[in-house]
Amino acid sequence: MKSKPLHNKTFLYIVGQLKQSAMDLLPIVLVIGFFQIVIIRQPLPQFGDILFGTLMVIVGLSMFIQGLEMALFPLGESMAQSLTRKGSLFWLLSFAFALGFSTTIAEPALIAICRKAAEIAAQGGLLDPAPSSLASYALGLRLTVAFSVGFAILLGVLRILLNWPIHVLIIGGYILVILITTIAPAEIIGIAYDAGGVTTSTITVPLVTALGVGLATIIKGRNPLLDGFGLIAFASLLPMIFVMGYGIIFFGI
Amino acid sequence: MEMLFDLLKTLLLTGRDLLPIAIIFSFFQLVVIKQSIANISRILIGSLYVLIGLALFLTGLEKALFPVGNIMAEQLTNPVFLQGNKVSVDLTHWTTYGWLYFFAATIGFATTIAEPSLIAVAYKANEVSGGSVGQWGLRITVAVGVAFGITLGCYRIVSGTPLHYFITVGYIIVSIQTFFAPKALIPLAYDSGGVTTSTVTVPIVAALGLGLSASVPGRNPAIDGFGLIAFASLFPIISVLTYAQLAHWRATRTIRIKENTHAL
């Protein structure tokens, strides 16, 4: 540990992160502990596995977030800044799309949910239960969600640039969601609606907020606190529409 | 040993998952911006942490978070547990699952109140509103919104009502509220729906819904199992807009009362 001061410092950061992740899990542990001991009063099955898995979740999440703060966040923020200063609309919009797409494809909760969705679809007899077909369904779902988040961030940046009113776009989006629901197959509606909430967590929120607030700061006459927000809202809305589209193509109407 | 093998496999798969980010970021840095990357060693070490951390998290999630959500759903819907001292229970009636609703509400409230992204949003909302939206008030409002949302979502799974009925009504409420809410807080309220469902909460809540739909007679996980996260993302928007509205009314009323006393 004494090779480079940098390593020592990051080690200390990781310990701090560990504490933070443990604190995040604490409410869940307390609630489940309360129910197990006071209400259910039965031994928890596979207790050892769960304990070990929880430990892996805490360590994994800490390292993941620490790594993001070291690598992805500073890089993303400096790139967002140099691209907005460059002034090329084409590259700014491509960057917005790329940022949304790439951060969503690596979102841990999304990876987990897409796998689960494939498993459930196979159990329900909707999908060939071979591992390769499960993997391709899960990947297709993830790519669809990532594409839609990329598109949503692009749209959100355009909104900030052109000063479109946010509520018109959101309410328009709601109407579109409801209309597509009427023709979408029942098996996709649940996962499509959930996809909206899953996409925006650990990686996407800080980077996208940095992009939005950065943009609103540079453009004259925009208030970063007002115009910087709203990108996440698009990123939760569009995946619903696109995933239902994926379901229509995959399962038919 | 088996776990170690699993971990190694996950590590390789995770590397493949992260590849698009690496490609896209290097493309923009080298081709579009044409600058060398500052602090490259730090970024490489950070990327390694991301890779190992994500692989560990995903393995732990399969071993702990998914099973826990599932076990809780199974235990709380177990006929022996539900029957207790009663002579018989009707497993298809929604009132049978009281403890499950209580669990759903508690887990929703507890995870939301401690959610770091929500703490950040509450801080900013306080700033934007010029202090009329209190930080703790907002956090409690959102947590109550999530608790109510997940509980209602569980009721929906038990009763088998189509998901889009609830979501459509929710959207109509949000749309109406938007016309009355203070303009400055609208984008923030819309965003708060997305930030409440964190990486740790999503798997547990999803497993709870899937486990529940597998246990209640007549429900199909493929159709009824998903949707809890959608509830947890929609209700915070409604509760934040409500809270902002109330805070706004309270603030304008105090000003009006002050003006009136001045006039007298």
PDB file of C-alpha atoms in Angstrom, chain A:
ATOM      1  CA  MET A   1       0.000   0.000   0.000  1.00  0.00           C
ATOM      2  CA  LYS A   2       2.967   2.399   0.210  1.00  0.00           C
ATOM      3  CA  SER A   3       3.918   2.208  -3.474  1.00  0.00           C
ATOM      4  CA  LYS A   4       2.101   5.420  -4.437  1.00  0.00           C
ATOM      5  CA  PRO A   5       0.241   7.927  -2.300  1.00  0.00           C
ATOM      6  CA  LEU A   6      -2.600   7.816  -4.849  1.00  0.00           C
ATOM      7  CA  HIS A   7      -3.361   4.200  -4.059  1.00  0.00           C
ATOM      8  CA  ASN A   8      -3.360   4.866  -0.367  1.00  0.00           C
ATOM      9  CA  LYS A   9      -5.809   7.693  -0.792  1.00  0.00           C
ATOM     10  CA  THR A  10      -8.196   5.699  -2.970  1.00  0.00           C
ATOM     11  CA  PHE A  11      -8.047   2.892  -0.418  1.00  0.00           C
ATOM     12  CA  LEU A  12      -9.249   5.336   2.233  1.00  0.00           C
ATOM     13  CA  TYR A  13     -11.988   6.532  -0.117  1.00  0.00           C
ATOM     14  CA  ILE A  14     -13.137   2.960  -0.617  1.00  0.00           C
ATOM     15  CA  VAL A  15     -13.452   2.525   3.160  1.00  0.00           C
ATOM     16  CA  GLY A  16     -15.614   5.671   3.200  1.00  0.00           C
ATOM     17  CA  GLN A  17     -17.670   4.319   0.306  1.00  0.00           C
ATOM     18  CA  LEU A  18     -18.099   1.015   2.130  1.00  0.00           C
ATOM     19  CA  LYS A  19     -19.652   2.857   5.032  1.00  0.00           C
ATOM     20  CA  GLN A  20     -21.952   4.752   2.645  1.00  0.00           C
ATOM     21  CA  SER A  21     -23.115   1.573   0.884  1.00  0.00           C
ATOM     22  CA  ALA A  22     -23.673  -0.184   4.212  1.00  0.00           C
ATOM     23  CA  MET A  23     -25.780   2.797   5.300  1.00  0.00           C
ATOM     24  CA  ASP A  24     -27.809   2.524   2.068  1.00  0.00           C
ATOM     25  CA  LEU A  25     -28.550  -1.111   2.814  1.00  0.00           C
ATOM     26  CA  LEU A  26     -29.279  -0.549   6.512  1.00  0.00           C
ATOM     27  CA  PRO A  27     -32.975   0.369   6.157  1.00  0.00           C
ATOM     28  CA  ILE A  28     -33.571  -2.794   4.115  1.00  0.00           C
ATOM     29  CA  VAL A  29     -31.742  -4.961   6.660  1.00  0.00           C
ATOM     30  CA  LEU A  30     -33.708  -3.394   9.531  1.00  0.00           C
ATOM     31  CA  VAL A  31     -37.111  -3.828   7.875  1.00  0.00           C
ATOM     32  CA  ILE A  32     -36.461  -7.431   6.811  1.00  0.00           C
ATOM     33  CA  GLY A  33     -34.935  -8.265  10.207  1.00  0.00           C
ATOM     34  CA  PHE A  34     -38.004  -6.848  11.969  1.00  0.00           C
ATOM     35  CA  PHE A  35     -40.393  -8.878   9.826  1.00  0.00           C
ATOM     36  CA  GLN A  36     -38.380 -12.076  10.170  1.00  0.00           C
ATOM     37  CA  ILE A  37     -37.997 -11.873  13.949  1.00  0.00           C
ATOM     38  CA  VAL A  38     -41.278 -10.277  15.047  1.00  0.00           C
ATOM     39  CA  ILE A  39     -43.869 -11.290  12.451  1.00  0.00           C
ATOM     40  CA  ILE A  40     -42.833 -14.347  10.444  1.00  0.00           C
ATOM     41  CA  ARG A  41     -40.830 -16.020  13.260  1.00  0.00           C
ATOM     42  CA  GLN A  42     -39.282 -18.674  11.065  1.00  0.00           C
ATOM     43  CA  PRO A  43     -35.607 -19.277  10.315  1.00  0.00           C
ATOM     44  CA  LEU A  44     -34.580 -17.486   7.096  1.00  0.00           C
ATOM     45  CA  PRO A  45     -33.707 -20.110   4.459  1.00  0.00           C
ATOM     46  CA  GLN A  46     -30.204 -19.975   2.928  1.00  0.00           C
ATOM     47  CA  PHE A  47     -29.120 -17.499   5.589  1.00  0.00           C
ATOM     48  CA  GLY A  48     -25.385 -18.026   4.949  1.00  0.00           C
ATOM     49  CA  ASP A  49     -25.692 -17.426   1.201  1.00  0.00           C
ATOM     50  CA  ILE A  50     -27.751 -14.290   1.759  1.00  0.00           C
ATOM     51  CA  LEU A  51     -25.267 -12.894   4.264  1.00  0.00           C
ATOM     52  CA  PHE A  52     -22.353 -13.536   1.907  1.00  0.00           C
ATOM     53  CA  GLY A  53     -24.275 -12.112  -1.040  1.00  0.00           C
ATOM     54  CA  THR A  54     -25.146  -8.972   0.934  1.00  0.00           C
ATOM     55  CA  LEU A  55     -21.466  -8.504   1.731  1.00  0.00           C
ATOM     56  CA  MET A  56     -20.662  -8.805  -1.986  1.00  0.00           C
ATOM     57  CA  VAL A  57     -23.349  -6.234  -2.778  1.00  0.00           C
ATOM     58  CA  ILE A  58     -21.863  -3.766  -0.282  1.00  0.00           C
ATOM     59  CA  VAL A  59     -18.255  -4.250  -1.446  1.00  0.00           C
ATOM     60  CA  GLY A  60     -19.244  -4.335  -5.131  1.00  0.00           C
ATOM     61  CA  LEU A  61     -21.395  -1.206  -4.964  1.00  0.00           C
ATOM     62  CA  SER A  62     -18.669   0.694  -3.075  1.00  0.00           C
ATOM     63  CA  MET A  63     -15.974  -0.189  -5.593  1.00  0.00           C
ATOM     64  CA  PHE A  64     -18.334   0.543  -8.475  1.00  0.00           C
ATOM     65  CA  ILE A  65     -19.227   4.022  -7.228  1.00  0.00           C
ATOM     66  CA  GLN A  66     -15.621   4.778  -6.261  1.00  0.00           C
ATOM     67  CA  GLY A  67     -14.525   3.756  -9.757  1.00  0.00           C
ATOM     68  CA  LEU A  68     -17.214   5.935 -11.333  1.00  0.00           C
ATOM     69  CA  GLU A  69     -16.062   8.925  -9.329  1.00  0.00           C
ATOM     70  CA  MET A  70     -12.457   8.345 -10.366  1.00  0.00           C
ATOM     71  CA  ALA A  71     -12.976   7.575 -14.039  1.00  0.00           C
ATOM     72  CA  LEU A  72     -16.360   8.154 -15.598  1.00  0.00           C
ATOM     73  CA  PHE A  73     -17.645  11.257 -13.800  1.00  0.00           C
ATOM     74  CA  PRO A  74     -14.640  13.589 -14.311  1.00  0.00           C
ATOM     75  CA  LEU A  75     -14.255  12.375 -17.893  1.00  0.00           C
ATOM     76  CA  GLY A  76     -17.949  12.798 -18.680  1.00  0.00           C
ATOM     77  CA  GLU A  77     -18.124  16.230 -17.099  1.00  0.00           C
ATOM     78  CA  SER A  78     -15.032  17.566 -18.871  1.00  0.00           C
ATOM     79  CA  MET A  79     -16.259  16.149 -22.165  1.00  0.00           C
ATOM     80  CA  ALA A  80     -19.694  17.728 -21.699  1.00  0.00           C
ATOM     81  CA  GLN A  81     -17.984  21.051 -21.046  1.00  0.00           C
ATOM     82  CA  SER A  82     -15.605  20.970 -24.009  1.00  0.00           C
ATOM     83  CA  LEU A  83     -18.388  19.857 -26.346  1.00  0.00           C
ATOM     84  CA  THR A  84     -20.784  22.608 -25.307  1.00  0.00           C
ATOM     85  CA  ARG A  85     -17.982  25.157 -25.743  1.00  0.00           C
ATOM     86  CA  LYS A  86     -17.096  23.722 -29.170  1.00  0.00           C
ATOM     87  CA  GLY A  87     -20.489  24.937 -30.331  1.00  0.00           C
ATOM     88  CA  SER A  88     -21.204  22.220 -32.887  1.00  0.00           C
ATOM     89  CA  LEU A  89     -24.828  21.175 -32.600  1.00  0.00           C
ATOM     90  CA  PHE A  90     -24.239  17.878 -34.383  1.00  0.00           C
ATOM     91  CA  TRP A  91     -21.514  16.716 -32.001  1.00  0.00           C
ATOM     92  CA  LEU A  92     -23.355  17.977 -28.950  1.00  0.00           C
ATOM     93  CA  LEU A  93     -26.446  15.978 -29.872  1.00  0.00           C
ATOM     94  CA  SER A  94     -24.408  12.884 -30.765  1.00  0.00           C
ATOM     95  CA  PHE A  95     -22.651  13.164 -27.414  1.00  0.00           C
ATOM     96  CA  ALA A  96     -25.978  13.492 -25.605  1.00  0.00           C
ATOM     97  CA  PHE A  97     -27.200  10.336 -27.323  1.00  0.00           C
ATOM     98  CA  ALA A  98     -23.954   8.450 -26.673  1.00  0.00           C
ATOM     99  CA  LEU A  99     -23.948   9.461 -23.013  1.00  0.00           C
ATOM    100  CA  GLY A 100     -27.492   8.231 -22.441  1.00  0.00           C
ATOM    101  CA  PHE A 101     -26.916   5.026 -24.386  1.00  0.00           C
ATOM    102  CA  SER A 102     -23.598   4.037 -22.859  1.00  0.00           C
ATOM    103  CA  THR A 103     -24.480   4.817 -19.232  1.00  0.00           C
ATOM    104  CA  THR A 104     -27.739   2.877 -19.483  1.00  0.00           C
ATOM    105  CA  ILE A 105     -26.179  -0.201 -21.055  1.00  0.00           C
ATOM    106  CA  ALA A 106     -23.984  -0.555 -17.936  1.00  0.00           C
ATOM    107  CA  GLU A 107     -26.711   0.165 -15.388  1.00  0.00           C
ATOM    108  CA  PRO A 108     -26.579  -2.702 -12.825  1.00  0.00           C
ATOM    109  CA  ALA A 109     -30.297  -2.657 -11.986  1.00  0.00           C
ATOM    110  CA  LEU A 110     -31.185  -2.799 -15.683  1.00  0.00           C
ATOM    111  CA  ILE A 111     -28.868  -5.763 -16.337  1.00  0.00           C
ATOM    112  CA  ALA A 112     -30.516  -7.635 -13.450  1.00  0.00           C
ATOM    113  CA  ILE A 113     -34.096  -6.791 -14.440  1.00  0.00           C
ATOM    114  CA  CYS A 114     -33.615  -7.739 -18.104  1.00  0.00           C
ATOM    115  CA  ARG A 115     -32.256 -11.155 -17.111  1.00  0.00           C
ATOM    116  CA  LYS A 116     -35.188 -11.644 -14.772  1.00  0.00           C
ATOM    117  CA  ALA A 117     -37.643 -10.627 -17.491  1.00  0.00           C
ATOM    118  CA  ALA A 118     -36.173 -13.233 -19.855  1.00  0.00           C
ATOM    119  CA  GLU A 119     -36.427 -15.917 -17.143  1.00  0.00           C
ATOM    120  CA  ILE A 120     -40.059 -15.034 -16.419  1.00  0.00           C
ATOM    121  CA  ALA A 121     -40.962 -14.957 -20.105  1.00  0.00           C
ATOM    122  CA  ALA A 122     -39.421 -18.419 -20.544  1.00  0.00           C
ATOM    123  CA  GLN A 123     -41.297 -19.780 -17.505  1.00  0.00           C
ATOM    124  CA  GLY A 124     -44.507 -18.425 -18.955  1.00  0.00           C
ATOM    125  CA  GLY A 125     -43.820 -20.335 -22.169  1.00  0.00           C
ATOM    126  CA  LEU A 126     -43.395 -17.167 -24.233  1.00  0.00           C
ATOM    127  CA  LEU A 127     -39.769 -17.822 -25.009  1.00  0.00           C
ATOM    128  CA  ASP A 128     -37.596 -20.782 -25.908  1.00  0.00           C
ATOM    129  CA  PRO A 129     -35.934 -21.644 -22.553  1.00  0.00           C
ATOM    130  CA  ALA A 130     -32.501 -22.266 -24.159  1.00  0.00           C
ATOM    131  CA  PRO A 131     -29.826 -20.046 -22.532  1.00  0.00           C
ATOM    132  CA  SER A 132     -28.880 -18.462 -25.869  1.00  0.00           C
ATOM    133  CA  SER A 133     -32.434 -17.343 -26.623  1.00  0.00           C
ATOM    134  CA  LEU A 134     -32.796 -15.998 -23.056  1.00  0.00           C
ATOM    135  CA  ALA A 135     -29.576 -14.040 -23.435  1.00  0.00           C
ATOM    136  CA  SER A 136     -30.600 -12.593 -26.783  1.00  0.00           C
ATOM    137  CA  TYR A 137     -34.027 -11.531 -25.444  1.00  0.00           C
ATOM    138  CA  ALA A 138     -32.388  -9.895 -22.402  1.00  0.00           C
ATOM    139  CA  LEU A 139     -29.797  -8.152 -24.574  1.00  0.00           C
ATOM    140  CA  GLY A 140     -32.460  -6.960 -27.004  1.00  0.00           C
ATOM    141  CA  LEU A 141     -34.414  -5.507 -24.107  1.00  0.00           C
ATOM    142  CA  ARG A 142     -31.323  -3.768 -22.720  1.00  0.00           C
ATOM    143  CA  LEU A 143     -30.345  -2.335 -26.103  1.00  0.00           C
ATOM    144  CA  THR A 144     -33.907  -1.046 -26.582  1.00  0.00           C
ATOM    145  CA  VAL A 145     -33.876   0.682 -23.199  1.00  0.00           C
ATOM    146  CA  ALA A 146     -30.369   2.100 -23.770  1.00  0.00           C
ATOM    147  CA  PHE A 147     -31.349   3.395 -27.205  1.00  0.00           C
ATOM    148  CA  SER A 148     -34.456   5.054 -25.797  1.00  0.00           C
ATOM    149  CA  VAL A 149     -32.512   6.721 -22.970  1.00  0.00           C
ATOM    150  CA  GLY A 150     -29.966   7.988 -25.522  1.00  0.00           C
ATOM    151  CA  PHE A 151     -32.797   9.410 -27.585  1.00  0.00           C
ATOM    152  CA  ALA A 152     -34.399  10.887 -24.457  1.00  0.00           C
ATOM    153  CA  ILE A 153     -31.222  12.744 -23.474  1.00  0.00           C
ATOM    154  CA  LEU A 154     -30.874  14.040 -27.043  1.00  0.00           C
ATOM    155  CA  LEU A 155     -34.455  15.315 -26.875  1.00  0.00           C
ATOM    156  CA  GLY A 156     -33.821  16.820 -23.423  1.00  0.00           C
ATOM    157  CA  VAL A 157     -30.767  18.726 -24.725  1.00  0.00           C
ATOM    158  CA  LEU A 158     -32.798  20.025 -27.677  1.00  0.00           C
ATOM    159  CA  ARG A 159     -35.434  21.138 -25.175  1.00  0.00           C
ATOM    160  CA  ILE A 160     -32.862  23.134 -23.218  1.00  0.00           C
ATOM    161  CA  LEU A 161     -31.436  24.680 -26.429  1.00  0.00           C
ATOM    162  CA  LEU A 162     -34.783  25.576 -27.988  1.00  0.00           C
ATOM    163  CA  ASN A 163     -36.549  26.336 -24.708  1.00  0.00           C
ATOM    164  CA  TRP A 164     -39.503  24.015 -25.280  1.00  0.00           C
ATOM    165  CA  PRO A 165     -41.918  23.851 -22.318  1.00  0.00           C
ATOM    166  CA  ILE A 166     -41.255  20.610 -20.441  1.00  0.00           C
ATOM    167  CA  HIS A 167     -44.811  19.840 -19.361  1.00  0.00           C
ATOM    168  CA  VAL A 168     -46.136  19.817 -22.932  1.00  0.00           C
ATOM    169  CA  LEU A 169     -43.560  17.166 -23.882  1.00  0.00           C
ATOM    170  CA  ILE A 170     -44.147  15.071 -20.753  1.00  0.00           C
ATOM    171  CA  ILE A 171     -47.933  15.123 -20.983  1.00  0.00           C
ATOM    172  CA  GLY A 172     -47.665  14.372 -24.718  1.00  0.00           C
ATOM    173  CA  GLY A 173     -45.443  11.427 -23.764  1.00  0.00           C
ATOM    174  CA  TYR A 174     -48.018  10.192 -21.241  1.00  0.00           C
ATOM    175  CA  ILE A 175     -50.712  10.235 -23.903  1.00  0.00           C
ATOM    176  CA  LEU A 176     -48.429   8.280 -26.251  1.00  0.00           C
ATOM    177  CA  VAL A 177     -47.711   5.691 -23.492  1.00  0.00           C
ATOM    178  CA  ILE A 178     -51.437   5.170 -22.901  1.00  0.00           C
ATOM    179  CA  LEU A 179     -52.178   4.867 -26.618  1.00  0.00           C
ATOM    180  CA  ILE A 180     -49.425   2.295 -27.230  1.00  0.00           C
ATOM    181  CA  THR A 181     -50.543   0.320 -24.143  1.00  0.00           C
ATOM    182  CA  THR A 182     -53.859  -0.372 -25.857  1.00  0.00           C
ATOM    183  CA  ILE A 183     -52.127  -2.291 -28.674  1.00  0.00           C
ATOM    184  CA  ALA A 184     -49.119  -3.749 -26.776  1.00  0.00           C
ATOM    185  CA  PRO A 185     -49.153  -7.445 -25.737  1.00  0.00           C
ATOM    186  CA  ALA A 186     -50.044  -7.917 -22.033  1.00  0.00           C
ATOM    187  CA  GLU A 187     -46.743  -9.692 -21.311  1.00  0.00           C
ATOM    188  CA  ILE A 188     -44.628  -6.622 -22.097  1.00  0.00           C
ATOM    189  CA  ILE A 189     -46.640  -3.874 -20.362  1.00  0.00           C
ATOM    190  CA  GLY A 190     -45.351  -4.544 -16.826  1.00  0.00           C
ATOM    191  CA  ILE A 191     -41.686  -4.696 -17.776  1.00  0.00           C
ATOM    192  CA  ALA A 192     -42.075  -1.671 -20.067  1.00  0.00           C
ATOM    193  CA  TYR A 193     -43.567   0.466 -17.281  1.00  0.00           C
ATOM    194  CA  ASP A 194     -40.858  -0.716 -14.883  1.00  0.00           C
ATOM    195  CA  ALA A 195     -38.103   0.074 -17.388  1.00  0.00           C
ATOM    196  CA  GLY A 196     -38.828   3.760 -16.873  1.00  0.00           C
ATOM    197  CA  GLY A 197     -37.857   3.637 -13.208  1.00  0.00           C
ATOM    198  CA  VAL A 198     -34.945   1.236 -13.590  1.00  0.00           C
ATOM    199  CA  THR A 199     -32.934   3.219 -16.114  1.00  0.00           C
ATOM    200  CA  THR A 200     -32.201   6.200 -13.978  1.00  0.00           C
ATOM    201  CA  SER A 201     -30.050   5.305 -11.021  1.00  0.00           C
ATOM    202  CA  THR A 202     -26.386   5.054 -10.178  1.00  0.00           C
ATOM    203  CA  ILE A 203     -24.563   6.082 -13.347  1.00  0.00           C
ATOM    204  CA  THR A 204     -27.068   7.953 -15.449  1.00  0.00           C
ATOM    205  CA  VAL A 205     -28.365  10.505 -12.955  1.00  0.00           C
ATOM    206  CA  PRO A 206     -25.098  12.277 -11.980  1.00  0.00           C
ATOM    207  CA  LEU A 207     -23.682  12.396 -15.527  1.00  0.00           C
ATOM    208  CA  VAL A 208     -26.897  13.516 -17.163  1.00  0.00           C
ATOM    209  CA  THR A 209     -27.555  16.137 -14.502  1.00  0.00           C
ATOM    210  CA  ALA A 210     -23.999  17.440 -15.045  1.00  0.00           C
ATOM    211  CA  LEU A 211     -24.685  17.739 -18.779  1.00  0.00           C
ATOM    212  CA  GLY A 212     -28.013  19.526 -18.273  1.00  0.00           C
ATOM    213  CA  VAL A 213     -26.784  21.956 -15.639  1.00  0.00           C
ATOM    214  CA  GLY A 214     -23.597  22.597 -17.674  1.00  0.00           C
ATOM    215  CA  LEU A 215     -25.617  23.409 -20.783  1.00  0.00           C
ATOM    216  CA  ALA A 216     -28.039  25.684 -18.974  1.00  0.00           C
ATOM    217  CA  THR A 217     -25.102  27.545 -17.419  1.00  0.00           C
ATOM    218  CA  ILE A 218     -23.443  28.229 -20.782  1.00  0.00           C
ATOM    219  CA  ILE A 219     -26.533  29.311 -22.734  1.00  0.00           C
ATOM    220  CA  LYS A 220     -27.562  32.916 -22.075  1.00  0.00           C
ATOM    221  CA  GLY A 221     -30.865  33.571 -20.368  1.00  0.00           C
ATOM    222  CA  ARG A 222     -31.247  30.059 -18.942  1.00  0.00           C
ATOM    223  CA  ASN A 223     -31.483  29.287 -15.279  1.00  0.00           C
ATOM    224  CA  PRO A 224     -29.438  26.155 -14.477  1.00  0.00           C
ATOM    225  CA  LEU A 225     -31.748  25.254 -11.603  1.00  0.00           C
ATOM    226  CA  LEU A 226     -34.830  25.351 -13.819  1.00  0.00           C
ATOM    227  CA  ASP A 227     -33.581  24.303 -17.223  1.00  0.00           C
ATOM    228  CA  GLY A 228     -30.918  21.888 -16.016  1.00  0.00           C
ATOM    229  CA  PHE A 229     -33.527  19.526 -14.637  1.00  0.00           C
ATOM    230  CA  GLY A 230     -36.002  17.550 -16.653  1.00  0.00           C
ATOM    231  CA  LEU A 231     -33.538  15.346 -18.538  1.00  0.00           C
ATOM    232  CA  ILE A 232     -34.143  12.472 -16.109  1.00  0.00           C
ATOM    233  CA  ALA A 233     -37.890  12.818 -16.649  1.00  0.00           C
ATOM    234  CA  PHE A 234     -37.455  12.134 -20.371  1.00  0.00           C
ATOM    235  CA  ALA A 235     -35.139   9.235 -19.574  1.00  0.00           C
ATOM    236  CA  SER A 236     -37.897   7.630 -17.479  1.00  0.00           C
ATOM    237  CA  LEU A 237     -40.656   8.209 -20.009  1.00  0.00           C
ATOM    238  CA  LEU A 238     -39.247   7.170 -23.392  1.00  0.00           C
ATOM    239  CA  PRO A 239     -38.112   3.639 -22.359  1.00  0.00           C
ATOM    240  CA  MET A 240     -41.770   2.764 -21.678  1.00  0.00           C
ATOM    241  CA  ILE A 241     -42.727   3.663 -25.237  1.00  0.00           C
ATOM    242  CA  PHE A 242     -39.742   1.927 -26.841  1.00  0.00           C
ATOM    243  CA  VAL A 243     -39.978  -1.274 -24.762  1.00  0.00           C
ATOM    244  CA  MET A 244     -43.641  -1.638 -25.688  1.00  0.00           C
ATOM    245  CA  GLY A 245     -42.526  -1.235 -29.297  1.00  0.00           C
ATOM    246  CA  TYR A 246     -39.969  -4.013 -28.745  1.00  0.00           C
ATOM    247  CA  GLY A 247     -42.729  -6.206 -27.290  1.00  0.00           C
ATOM    248  CA  ILE A 248     -44.983  -5.566 -30.271  1.00  0.00           C
ATOM    249  CA  ILE A 249     -42.187  -6.601 -32.652  1.00  0.00           C
ATOM    250  CA  PHE A 250     -41.111  -9.600 -30.518  1.00  0.00           C
ATOM    251  CA  PHE A 251     -44.476 -11.080 -29.507  1.00  0.00           C
ATOM    252  CA  GLY A 252     -46.813  -9.487 -32.075  1.00  0.00           C
ATOM    253  CA  ILE A 253     -49.918  -7.479 -31.204  1.00  0.00           C
TER     254      ILE A 253
END
